[in-house]
Every structure is written in structure tokens, then in C-alpha cells.
Amino acid sequence: MKRSMRVADCMKKDFLTLDPEMDVLRAAKLLIKLDISGAPVLDKHGRLVGMLTERDCMQVALQGYYHGEPGGLVKKHMSPDPEYVSPDKSI
């Protein structure tokens, strides 16, 4: 009997992660440099606490332009508690 394919068999394992305490403008520059649309945000224990997307970064830029105060920390601008699939789940 064939073993069913798991998420871990197909997922990318080497990718950019962000720290919630990182400056959001620095994070946005990394996303642009690597030409990616978003990255997971991990706490100091490696737990997923959010996602920072290009949409989040655009909101930072627009708020900065409007209010004259761009930036802040990733944790202020990320989407918290994203849904995810465990690597051991079947495809």
C-alpha cells in the first residue's frame, strides 16, 4: 500500500521569516529584495504569530504618507494568527 503524500513532502523548507520586533520598513525592503509577496512572522520560540504581506506594507506606506510617520514594528502591522496546515497532514 502506498504511503499518502504529506504536506512536508511538498513544502518549501528554506524561506524568509521575520521577527515581530523588526522594523517594518526593513522587513518591507527584504520582501522587495527577495521579490516575495509576504513572509511568516515567528516569535523567539519559533512559533508562528503572524504574516506580513505586501498589502500590509502598502498600508504602512500610505499611513506614513498621510500621517507623516512611516514605520513601526512588524508586530503592529502584521496579520496575526494566520491559518496554517501542519506538515504531517496528508495532501
Short mmCIF file of C-alpha atoms in Angstrom, two decimals:
data_model
loop_
_atom_site.label_atom_id
_atom_site.label_comp_id
_atom_site.label_asym_id
_atom_site.label_seq_id
_atom_site.Cartn_x
_atom_site.Cartn_y
_atom_site.Cartn_z
CA MET A 1 0.00 0.00 0.00
CA LYS A 2 1.32 3.41 -0.95
CA ARG A 3 2.00 5.96 1.74
CA SER A 4 -0.05 9.11 1.19
CA MET A 5 1.88 12.26 0.36
CA ARG A 6 2.23 14.68 3.27
CA VAL A 7 2.44 18.47 3.23
CA ALA A 8 6.09 18.17 4.38
CA ASP A 9 6.90 16.30 1.16
CA CYS A 10 5.91 19.32 -0.95
CA MET A 11 6.54 22.39 1.17
CA LYS A 12 9.46 24.76 0.85
CA LYS A 13 11.73 24.43 3.87
CA ASP A 14 14.16 27.32 3.37
CA PHE A 15 12.37 30.67 3.42
CA LEU A 16 12.47 34.15 4.90
CA THR A 17 10.97 34.59 8.34
CA LEU A 18 10.50 37.87 10.16
CA ASP A 19 10.74 38.86 13.82
CA PRO A 20 7.79 40.74 15.36
CA GLU A 21 10.23 43.26 16.87
CA MET A 22 11.83 44.05 13.48
CA ASP A 23 11.32 47.48 11.92
CA VAL A 24 8.54 47.13 9.33
CA LEU A 25 10.40 49.23 6.75
CA ARG A 26 13.42 46.92 7.00
CA ALA A 27 11.08 43.93 6.57
CA ALA A 28 9.44 45.57 3.53
CA LYS A 29 12.88 46.10 1.95
CA LEU A 30 13.65 42.38 2.44
CA LEU A 31 10.38 41.39 0.76
CA ILE A 32 11.18 43.67 -2.18
CA LYS A 33 14.80 42.49 -2.43
CA LEU A 34 13.75 38.82 -2.45
CA ASP A 35 10.76 39.53 -4.74
CA ILE A 36 8.27 37.80 -2.46
CA SER A 37 4.76 38.88 -1.51
CA GLY A 38 4.89 38.04 2.19
CA ALA A 39 6.64 36.18 4.97
CA PRO A 40 5.72 34.42 8.20
CA VAL A 41 6.44 36.19 11.49
CA LEU A 42 7.90 33.92 14.19
CA ASP A 43 8.34 34.66 17.89
CA LYS A 44 11.62 33.96 19.72
CA HIS A 45 10.50 30.34 20.25
CA GLY A 46 9.91 29.78 16.53
CA ARG A 47 6.12 29.82 16.80
CA LEU A 48 4.06 31.36 14.00
CA VAL A 49 2.46 34.57 15.32
CA GLY A 50 1.58 36.36 12.09
CA MET A 51 2.16 37.11 8.42
CA LEU A 52 3.47 40.31 6.92
CA THR A 53 2.32 40.81 3.33
CA GLU A 54 2.94 43.37 0.64
CA ARG A 55 -0.60 44.64 1.34
CA ASP A 56 0.40 45.28 4.98
CA CYS A 57 3.50 47.13 3.74
CA MET A 58 1.42 49.26 1.34
CA GLN A 59 -0.80 50.28 4.26
CA VAL A 60 2.33 51.30 6.21
CA ALA A 61 3.49 53.42 3.27
CA LEU A 62 0.08 55.07 2.83
CA GLN A 63 -0.30 55.77 6.55
CA GLY A 64 3.22 57.17 6.61
CA TYR A 65 2.47 59.46 3.68
CA TYR A 66 -0.81 60.64 5.18
CA HIS A 67 0.31 61.00 8.80
CA GLY A 68 3.99 61.71 8.18
CA GLU A 69 5.01 58.83 10.46
CA PRO A 70 6.07 55.80 8.42
CA GLY A 71 7.26 52.67 10.10
CA GLY A 72 6.89 50.93 13.38
CA LEU A 73 7.41 47.33 14.31
CA VAL A 74 6.31 44.32 12.27
CA LYS A 75 4.02 43.19 15.12
CA LYS A 76 1.98 46.39 14.74
CA HIS A 77 1.34 45.81 11.03
CA MET A 78 1.26 42.02 10.54
CA SER A 79 -1.86 39.94 10.20
CA PRO A 80 -1.96 37.99 13.49
CA ASP A 81 -2.82 34.32 13.99
CA PRO A 82 -2.82 33.15 10.36
CA GLU A 83 -4.36 29.82 9.44
CA TYR A 84 -1.86 27.13 8.51
CA VAL A 85 -1.60 23.45 7.65
CA SER A 86 0.57 21.12 9.72
CA PRO A 87 3.45 19.47 7.79
CA ASP A 88 2.28 15.99 8.85
CA LYS A 89 -1.15 16.39 7.21
CA SER A 90 -1.98 14.47 4.04
CA ILE A 91 -2.05 16.45 0.82
#
